[in-house]
Amino acid sequence: MSTTSLPVPDRSPRLREALLAAAFTADGLLDLLGASAYAALARSETVPALRATRGDAPLDTLVRLFLLQHPVPYERARAALPLAECVEDGWVTHAGDEVRAAVDVRPYSGPEGQDWYIVSDLGCAVGGAGGIGSREEGVVLGVGGASTTLAGITVRTPVASALDVGTGSGIQALHASQHATRVTATDLNPRALDFTRLTLALSGVAPAELRQGSLYEPVGAETYDLIVSNPPFVISPGARLTYRDGGMGGDDLCRTLVQQTGDRLNEGGYAHFLANWQHVEGEEWQSRLSSWVPYGCDAWIVQREVQDVTQYAELWLRDSGDHRTDPAEYAARYDAWLDEFEARKTKGVGFGWITLRKSAAAAAGNPSVVIEEWPHAVEQPLGPAVEAHFARQDYLREQDDAALLAGHFTLAAEVVQEQVGLPGAEDPEHVVLRQNRGMRRATKVDAVGAGFAGVCDGTLPAGRILDAIAQLMNEDPVLLRDRTPQAIRLLVEEGFLEPVPSAG
């Protein structure tokens, strides 16, 4: 594990003031670098940013120093920072006429435009987990695509308590600080807890309660209103790197984390995880994940991507820089990954989101468990759509077909209709309803479904609308009422139709 000492956060407000004064913020970076160089940073390409920071303004200096980790002249560093304090506190080092960053400091914009900073190990923020090339066991990553994805899918209602399991550099704890009265952050790596402390302090938010240990061990039997985790979910043949390898076989770490969550959630509380899971020969992946859902919890599990075992091994060998080692060593490590997958009969690895909600209905033996594959684009932040999903499940559990037909519905915002067919044909081959918000789903509907959705404005009950459609289409209204509730249920479940609350 890395033994490099880390900065102390005591005087971080002074450093924060200097960073803000120089416009070392997410917006300031975009203005300085331009969209092209800014986007290149996310691909681990620094040359465009180096070209854009050849000036001598404080912002140029700070970008080169903290973000690109290039040495800067002493006088330029002194003009941009309270340099003596930064050297003494360990944010930078000074040798000769050069000043170097001791840690990576990355500007990060909060959900309401807050100017935050993520502090991590050097070289572990640019490009994120897509290829940091670090082989140090205890390295702590900065913000990456997985971090922002998890932050985006999290339900952000005000809560009394929140828990970030495997906090890393503290990104999820930082978000939770905005809507949770008390935030607890845990990590097996004590270095990660130190980085979380720095991230929160430099971002100007309240400190979190930091505890060392694996999974839920540090919190015992305590319960929370919100639990989030971007765990070390990589399915690997060993526990080489703390930030990615959980040290359990196969997908056992993710399974254990999810299964143990039911006892840690308060009634109505949410838990959000990113996870990997095995696709095993002779086993449905949906059944595998269904077995993970703990008693008393509803679940919504979305598989976003599946990789075959060779793609997966290559991705994480590149991540740790093994592709730049001796070819024989690389081949041996690659072979070890394939041996592991072969032994477990793993044919592929899925990646996605797991959301749990503690509910009385689930505890009474009627859980809502939705497991689906959705590789298409979504609109982040998705937290409101996640909350709406569970609200719709609650509604549908309480409605039989008669109640659905008596209910009133409105068409969800920004749903459009597309008609597909041959040019000049009188009638379309099929009609598609498409969402432009949230999950951005699309679903085929027949003429009745399209007509029904089109007139749902909340004024008439569903049964009355179907009677009118039956009359227009010369259909038997009784038969139409009998066969349509299932279609209505699906349109509600997928968010195309929204129930109108009863006036009573």
XYZ file of C-alpha atoms in Angstrom:
504
model
C 0.000 0.000 0.000
C 1.161 3.543 -0.703
C 2.783 5.122 2.334
C 2.940 8.698 1.067
C 1.719 11.090 3.754
C -1.367 13.121 2.881
C -2.183 16.792 3.425
C -3.851 17.959 6.607
C -7.238 19.640 6.126
C -7.036 22.195 8.949
C -6.350 25.226 6.749
C -8.208 24.009 3.674
C -10.613 27.009 3.773
C -7.674 29.258 2.870
C -6.724 27.002 -0.034
C -10.352 26.871 -1.153
C -10.496 30.669 -1.215
C -7.417 30.769 -3.453
C -8.815 28.164 -5.841
C -12.118 30.017 -6.141
C -10.377 33.372 -6.590
C -8.468 31.945 -9.563
C -11.674 30.424 -11.030
C -10.235 26.934 -10.587
C -13.743 25.515 -10.888
C -15.568 23.248 -13.350
C -16.922 26.284 -15.202
C -13.561 28.030 -15.079
C -11.832 24.979 -16.563
C -14.302 24.815 -19.439
C -13.825 28.507 -20.160
C -10.036 28.215 -20.129
C -9.567 24.915 -21.939
C -12.471 24.977 -24.355
C -14.790 22.055 -24.999
C -12.302 20.032 -27.045
C -9.407 20.076 -24.562
C -11.841 19.629 -21.657
C -13.316 16.507 -23.254
C -9.832 15.178 -24.044
C -9.023 15.125 -20.322
C -11.786 12.575 -19.784
C -9.974 10.359 -22.309
C -6.687 10.667 -20.379
C -5.281 12.955 -23.082
C -3.472 15.950 -21.565
C -1.674 17.552 -24.535
C -4.581 19.854 -25.536
C -4.883 21.070 -21.929
C -1.136 21.679 -21.706
C -1.320 23.805 -24.843
C -4.254 25.760 -23.428
C -2.424 26.563 -20.164
C 0.772 28.115 -21.498
C -0.149 31.481 -19.997
C 0.976 32.758 -16.609
C -2.416 33.491 -14.993
C -3.143 31.782 -11.647
C -5.702 29.516 -13.324
C -3.118 28.268 -15.846
C -0.766 27.534 -12.964
C -3.352 25.658 -10.898
C -4.488 23.508 -13.816
C -0.921 22.482 -14.605
C -0.095 21.921 -10.944
C -3.092 20.042 -9.540
C -4.917 18.661 -12.562
C -2.111 17.845 -14.997
C 0.523 17.281 -12.293
C 3.282 19.210 -14.036
C 5.840 21.161 -12.021
C 5.350 24.936 -12.015
C 7.838 27.720 -11.198
C 7.952 28.771 -7.565
C 6.956 32.393 -8.181
C 3.940 31.392 -10.268
C 2.802 28.984 -7.542
C 3.227 31.690 -4.909
C 1.058 34.054 -6.975
C -1.734 31.476 -7.151
C -1.661 29.908 -3.662
C -0.962 30.570 0.021
C 2.197 28.674 -0.816
C 3.924 28.493 2.572
C 0.796 26.999 4.140
C 0.289 24.579 1.240
C 3.859 23.305 1.543
C 3.612 23.012 5.330
C 0.237 21.246 5.178
C 1.392 18.854 2.459
C -0.717 19.894 -0.539
C 2.416 20.627 -2.601
C 6.145 20.048 -2.406
C 8.896 22.577 -3.098
C 12.371 21.770 -4.373
C 14.637 24.335 -5.986
C 12.567 26.587 -8.237
C 9.852 23.987 -8.786
C 6.590 23.293 -6.997
C 4.786 19.984 -7.496
C 1.372 18.768 -6.405
C 1.325 16.100 -3.702
C -2.260 15.100 -4.528
C -4.702 15.398 -7.420
C -7.279 18.156 -6.890
C -10.095 18.168 -9.432
C -12.859 20.782 -9.639
C -16.298 19.165 -9.524
C -19.652 20.849 -9.968
C -22.406 19.944 -7.508
C -26.020 19.342 -8.571
C -26.955 22.952 -7.870
C -23.762 24.421 -9.282
C -21.728 24.139 -6.071
C -17.978 24.466 -6.514
C -16.568 21.280 -5.030
C -13.158 19.582 -5.195
C -12.322 15.879 -5.337
C -8.946 15.003 -3.829
C -7.255 11.742 -4.850
C -3.897 10.160 -5.542
C -1.760 11.685 -8.264
C -2.661 10.515 -11.745
C -5.870 8.822 -10.585
C -8.480 11.352 -11.672
C -7.689 12.183 -15.307
C -9.525 9.559 -17.298
C -11.015 7.953 -14.189
C -11.153 4.183 -13.971
C -10.860 3.827 -17.709
C -7.124 3.446 -17.499
C -5.313 4.976 -14.550
C -2.427 2.567 -15.050
C -1.662 2.374 -11.329
C -0.472 -0.873 -9.752
C -0.252 0.363 -6.152
C -2.467 -1.688 -3.888
C -3.913 1.164 -1.820
C -4.308 3.789 -4.530
C -7.391 6.021 -4.181
C -9.170 7.085 -7.350
C -10.810 10.401 -8.053
C -14.041 11.056 -9.857
C -14.899 8.900 -12.882
C -17.863 7.791 -14.915
C -18.973 5.199 -12.354
C -18.950 7.808 -9.578
C -21.097 10.271 -11.490
C -23.477 7.515 -12.615
C -24.116 6.421 -9.027
C -24.576 10.021 -7.894
C -27.072 10.566 -10.699
C -29.303 7.555 -9.962
C -29.515 8.255 -6.220
C -32.827 9.480 -4.790
C -32.135 12.869 -3.188
C -35.013 13.370 -0.760
C -34.014 14.870 2.620
C -33.056 12.150 5.124
C -31.796 11.956 8.671
C -28.957 9.512 7.975
C -26.915 8.360 4.995
C -24.167 5.745 4.651
C -21.502 5.611 1.936
C -19.962 2.118 1.873
C -16.504 2.064 0.300
C -16.281 5.831 0.081
C -12.994 6.089 -1.846
C -12.276 9.785 -2.301
C -15.656 10.752 -0.831
C -17.747 11.678 -3.869
C -20.954 9.995 -2.700
C -20.527 11.329 0.834
C -20.104 14.792 -0.654
C -23.432 14.520 -2.475
C -25.152 13.037 0.574
C -24.017 15.971 2.713
C -26.483 18.179 0.851
C -29.619 16.305 1.943
C -28.676 14.104 4.917
C -28.429 15.410 8.467
C -25.795 12.807 9.343
C -23.381 11.181 6.883
C -21.262 8.130 7.676
C -18.559 6.976 5.263
C -16.667 3.686 5.484
C -13.762 2.104 3.652
C -11.437 -0.840 4.137
C -8.542 1.412 3.065
C -7.663 3.986 5.784
C -6.028 6.125 3.099
C -9.421 6.474 1.402
C -10.925 7.855 4.610
C -8.152 10.464 4.737
C -8.935 11.475 1.160
C -12.645 11.721 1.960
C -11.814 14.051 4.833
C -9.807 16.247 2.424
C -12.532 16.213 -0.245
C -15.227 17.327 2.197
C -13.046 19.968 3.828
C -11.816 21.490 0.551
C -15.382 21.490 -0.790
C -16.556 23.499 2.205
C -19.156 21.009 3.469
C -19.728 19.468 6.877
C -17.418 16.593 7.832
C -18.697 13.013 7.771
C -18.297 10.325 10.392
C -15.476 8.152 9.016
C -15.099 4.472 9.940
C -12.615 1.868 8.715
C -13.660 -1.653 7.780
C -15.191 -3.904 5.152
C -18.800 -3.643 3.960
C -21.165 -3.190 6.935
C -18.728 -4.340 9.610
C -17.839 -0.769 10.727
C -21.487 0.190 11.417
C -22.660 -2.936 13.210
C -26.446 -3.040 13.517
C -27.019 0.681 12.837
C -29.681 1.542 10.254
C -29.916 4.336 7.693
C -32.401 6.125 5.469
C -30.028 6.068 2.489
C -27.174 3.710 1.601
C -24.939 4.169 -1.448
C -21.952 2.174 -2.621
C -19.632 2.031 -5.604
C -17.881 -1.078 -4.282
C -14.745 -2.841 -5.558
C -16.955 -4.941 -7.815
C -14.398 -6.248 -10.311
C -14.545 -10.031 -10.733
C -10.858 -10.930 -10.715
C -8.553 -13.865 -9.916
C -7.098 -12.133 -6.864
C -7.195 -9.110 -4.557
C -4.332 -7.064 -6.021
C -5.863 -3.585 -5.969
C -8.029 -2.424 -3.062
C -10.022 0.093 -5.107
C -11.333 -2.519 -7.553
C -10.812 -6.110 -6.262
C -13.078 -7.043 -3.375
C -11.125 -10.086 -2.301
C -14.110 -12.450 -2.595
C -14.594 -15.035 -5.311
C -16.663 -14.221 -8.393
C -19.461 -11.755 -7.700
C -19.723 -12.728 -4.021
C -18.806 -9.253 -2.775
C -21.673 -7.579 -4.632
C -24.066 -10.351 -3.618
C -23.051 -10.089 0.042
C -23.349 -6.302 0.037
C -26.852 -6.404 -1.460
C -28.117 -9.275 0.696
C -26.945 -7.630 3.931
C -28.582 -4.310 3.120
C -32.111 -5.244 4.186
C -31.116 -5.219 7.872
C -29.464 -1.786 7.548
C -32.285 0.154 5.852
C -34.999 2.049 7.680
C -38.587 1.732 6.476
C -38.943 3.633 3.189
C -35.179 3.948 2.847
C -33.287 3.530 -0.435
C -30.019 1.773 -1.236
C -28.176 2.318 -4.520
C -25.272 0.226 -5.813
C -23.168 -0.230 -8.898
C -22.293 -3.886 -9.416
C -20.900 -6.597 -11.651
C -22.491 -10.030 -11.887
C -21.563 -13.265 -13.580
C -23.431 -14.753 -16.520
C -23.046 -18.440 -15.772
C -23.631 -21.309 -18.188
C -27.016 -22.932 -17.615
C -28.284 -20.141 -15.339
C -30.512 -17.146 -16.099
C -28.778 -13.983 -14.969
C -32.116 -12.554 -13.856
C -32.637 -15.504 -11.510
C -29.138 -15.017 -10.109
C -29.854 -11.403 -9.243
C -33.345 -12.097 -7.946
C -31.769 -14.346 -5.306
C -29.714 -11.388 -4.066
C -32.731 -9.237 -3.118
C -33.076 -9.213 0.685
C -36.303 -9.893 2.564
C -38.422 -6.801 3.120
C -37.095 -4.915 0.106
C -38.423 -3.973 -3.293
C -35.792 -3.928 -6.039
C -35.145 -2.387 -9.420
C -32.102 -3.877 -11.151
C -30.947 -2.563 -14.529
C -28.276 -4.304 -16.587
C -26.524 -1.633 -18.638
C -23.818 -3.664 -20.371
C -22.529 -7.209 -20.837
C -18.958 -8.084 -21.787
C -17.583 -11.454 -22.758
C -14.802 -12.741 -20.534
C -11.976 -11.703 -22.881
C -13.250 -8.109 -23.170
C -13.657 -7.939 -19.423
C -10.159 -9.240 -18.664
C -8.588 -6.849 -21.179
C -10.470 -3.859 -19.742
C -9.168 -4.352 -16.219
C -5.658 -5.402 -17.281
C -5.421 -2.072 -19.115
C -6.884 -0.287 -16.106
C -3.978 -1.381 -13.929
C -1.379 -0.820 -16.646
C -0.560 -4.515 -17.066
C -0.596 -4.136 -20.855
C 2.544 -2.001 -20.500
C 4.472 -4.665 -18.574
C 6.598 -7.539 -19.843
C 4.564 -9.440 -22.493
C 5.064 -12.729 -20.689
C 3.811 -11.255 -17.407
C 0.792 -9.746 -19.180
C -0.007 -13.090 -20.837
C 0.236 -14.882 -17.492
C -2.146 -12.444 -15.817
C -4.574 -12.665 -18.765
C -4.432 -16.460 -18.570
C -5.192 -16.334 -14.832
C -8.357 -14.307 -15.483
C -9.552 -16.811 -18.082
C -8.755 -19.712 -15.726
C -10.912 -18.039 -13.071
C -13.849 -17.581 -15.432
C -13.548 -21.118 -16.782
C -13.559 -22.573 -13.271
C -16.737 -20.653 -12.465
C -18.392 -21.439 -15.831
C -18.650 -17.710 -16.443
C -19.418 -16.784 -20.036
C -19.852 -13.041 -19.537
C -20.029 -10.266 -16.967
C -22.923 -7.856 -16.559
C -22.665 -4.313 -15.231
C -25.480 -2.185 -13.943
C -27.427 -0.536 -11.158
C -29.163 -2.102 -8.190
C -31.693 -0.077 -6.211
C -33.428 -1.412 -3.107
C -36.234 0.168 -1.100
C -37.419 -1.082 2.274
C -41.209 -1.378 2.183
C -44.050 -2.724 4.284
C -45.538 -4.450 1.236
C -42.305 -6.361 0.627
C -42.131 -7.327 4.299
C -45.715 -8.613 4.022
C -44.666 -10.987 1.257
C -45.557 -8.892 -1.796
C -42.265 -7.405 -3.013
C -41.860 -5.603 -6.326
C -38.747 -6.958 -8.048
C -38.063 -5.602 -11.543
C -34.951 -6.914 -13.327
C -34.362 -5.686 -16.854
C -31.764 -4.986 -19.511
C -31.581 -1.387 -20.710
C -28.349 -0.529 -22.604
C -29.798 2.612 -24.175
C -29.171 6.252 -23.310
C -30.897 7.716 -20.248
C -31.267 11.245 -18.933
C -29.234 11.943 -15.809
C -29.827 12.742 -13.022
C -32.140 9.747 -12.840
C -32.940 9.946 -9.122
C -36.435 11.438 -9.641
C -37.223 8.699 -12.187
C -36.075 6.036 -9.705
C -38.348 7.453 -7.011
C -41.237 7.615 -9.500
C -40.638 3.982 -10.500
C -41.205 2.757 -6.957
C -44.229 5.021 -6.501
C -45.767 3.425 -9.608
C -45.041 -0.053 -8.249
C -46.843 0.884 -5.025
C -49.841 2.066 -7.035
C -50.018 -1.016 -9.249
C -49.792 -3.413 -6.298
C -52.963 -1.875 -4.907
C -55.012 -1.873 -8.131
C -56.933 -4.812 -9.545
C -58.304 -4.566 -13.084
C -61.567 -2.989 -11.962
C -59.701 -0.313 -10.026
C -57.494 0.427 -13.054
C -60.554 0.946 -15.255
C -62.025 3.290 -12.660
C -58.775 5.247 -12.412
C -57.821 8.489 -14.125
C -54.503 8.914 -15.966
C -52.468 11.573 -17.712
C -49.852 11.134 -20.425
C -46.357 11.678 -18.989
C -44.466 14.796 -20.036
C -42.476 14.682 -23.281
C -43.922 11.420 -24.596
C -44.154 11.423 -28.399
C -45.798 9.061 -30.849
C -43.998 7.593 -33.852
C -45.750 5.749 -36.667
C -43.805 3.189 -38.676
C -44.932 1.823 -42.035
C -44.378 1.837 -45.764
C -44.526 5.240 -47.521
C -48.030 5.981 -48.728
C -49.662 3.211 -46.699
C -53.034 4.148 -45.244
C -52.334 2.605 -41.852
C -49.015 2.299 -39.996
C -47.488 -1.133 -39.405
C -47.076 -0.213 -35.779
C -47.116 2.752 -33.422
C -44.342 3.520 -30.939
C -44.628 5.683 -27.845
C -41.261 7.184 -26.890
C -40.134 9.048 -23.775
C -37.711 11.936 -24.046
C -37.061 12.068 -20.302
C -35.809 9.705 -17.603
C -35.184 6.193 -18.939
C -36.162 7.297 -22.469
C -38.118 4.130 -23.057
C -39.958 3.173 -26.221
C -42.839 0.725 -26.476
C -45.024 -0.585 -29.272
C -48.764 -0.083 -28.880
C -51.751 -1.061 -30.986
C -54.378 1.377 -32.235
C -56.352 1.083 -29.001
C -53.273 1.755 -26.852
C -52.250 4.745 -28.967
C -55.740 6.189 -28.909
C -56.085 5.593 -25.169
C -52.764 7.254 -24.327
C -53.515 10.186 -26.608
C -56.707 11.207 -24.807
C -55.551 10.600 -21.223
C -55.718 14.063 -19.690
C -57.028 13.041 -16.280
C -60.645 14.043 -16.837
C -62.248 10.701 -17.720
C -61.842 7.291 -16.080
C -60.052 4.672 -18.157
C -63.182 2.583 -18.620
C -65.138 5.480 -20.114
C -62.295 6.172 -22.560
C -62.277 2.519 -23.652
C -66.041 2.597 -24.181
C -65.641 5.588 -26.502
C -62.805 3.874 -28.403
C -64.923 0.719 -28.763
C -67.714 2.734 -30.295
C -65.344 4.469 -32.755
C -63.702 1.188 -33.781
C -66.900 -0.879 -33.814
C -65.564 -3.223 -31.123
C -67.376 -4.941 -28.268
C -66.852 -2.642 -25.242
C -67.037 -5.570 -22.804
C -64.281 -7.455 -24.620
C -62.192 -4.290 -24.875
C -62.528 -3.622 -21.143
C -61.547 -7.223 -20.495
C -58.339 -7.301 -22.559
C -56.976 -3.767 -22.045
C -56.093 -3.506 -18.314
C -52.844 -5.431 -18.816
C -51.749 -2.933 -21.466
C -52.679 -0.026 -19.177
C -50.712 -1.656 -16.360
C -47.615 -1.886 -18.585
C -47.902 1.755 -19.712
C -48.146 2.829 -16.084
C -45.279 0.579 -14.971
C -42.950 1.961 -17.644
C -43.903 5.566 -16.930
C -45.863 6.463 -20.055
C -49.055 7.053 -18.074
C -49.259 8.684 -14.662
C -52.127 7.968 -12.241
C -54.114 10.974 -11.094
C -54.406 10.949 -7.277
C -57.933 10.364 -6.053
C -59.691 13.452 -4.725
C -60.896 11.398 -1.789
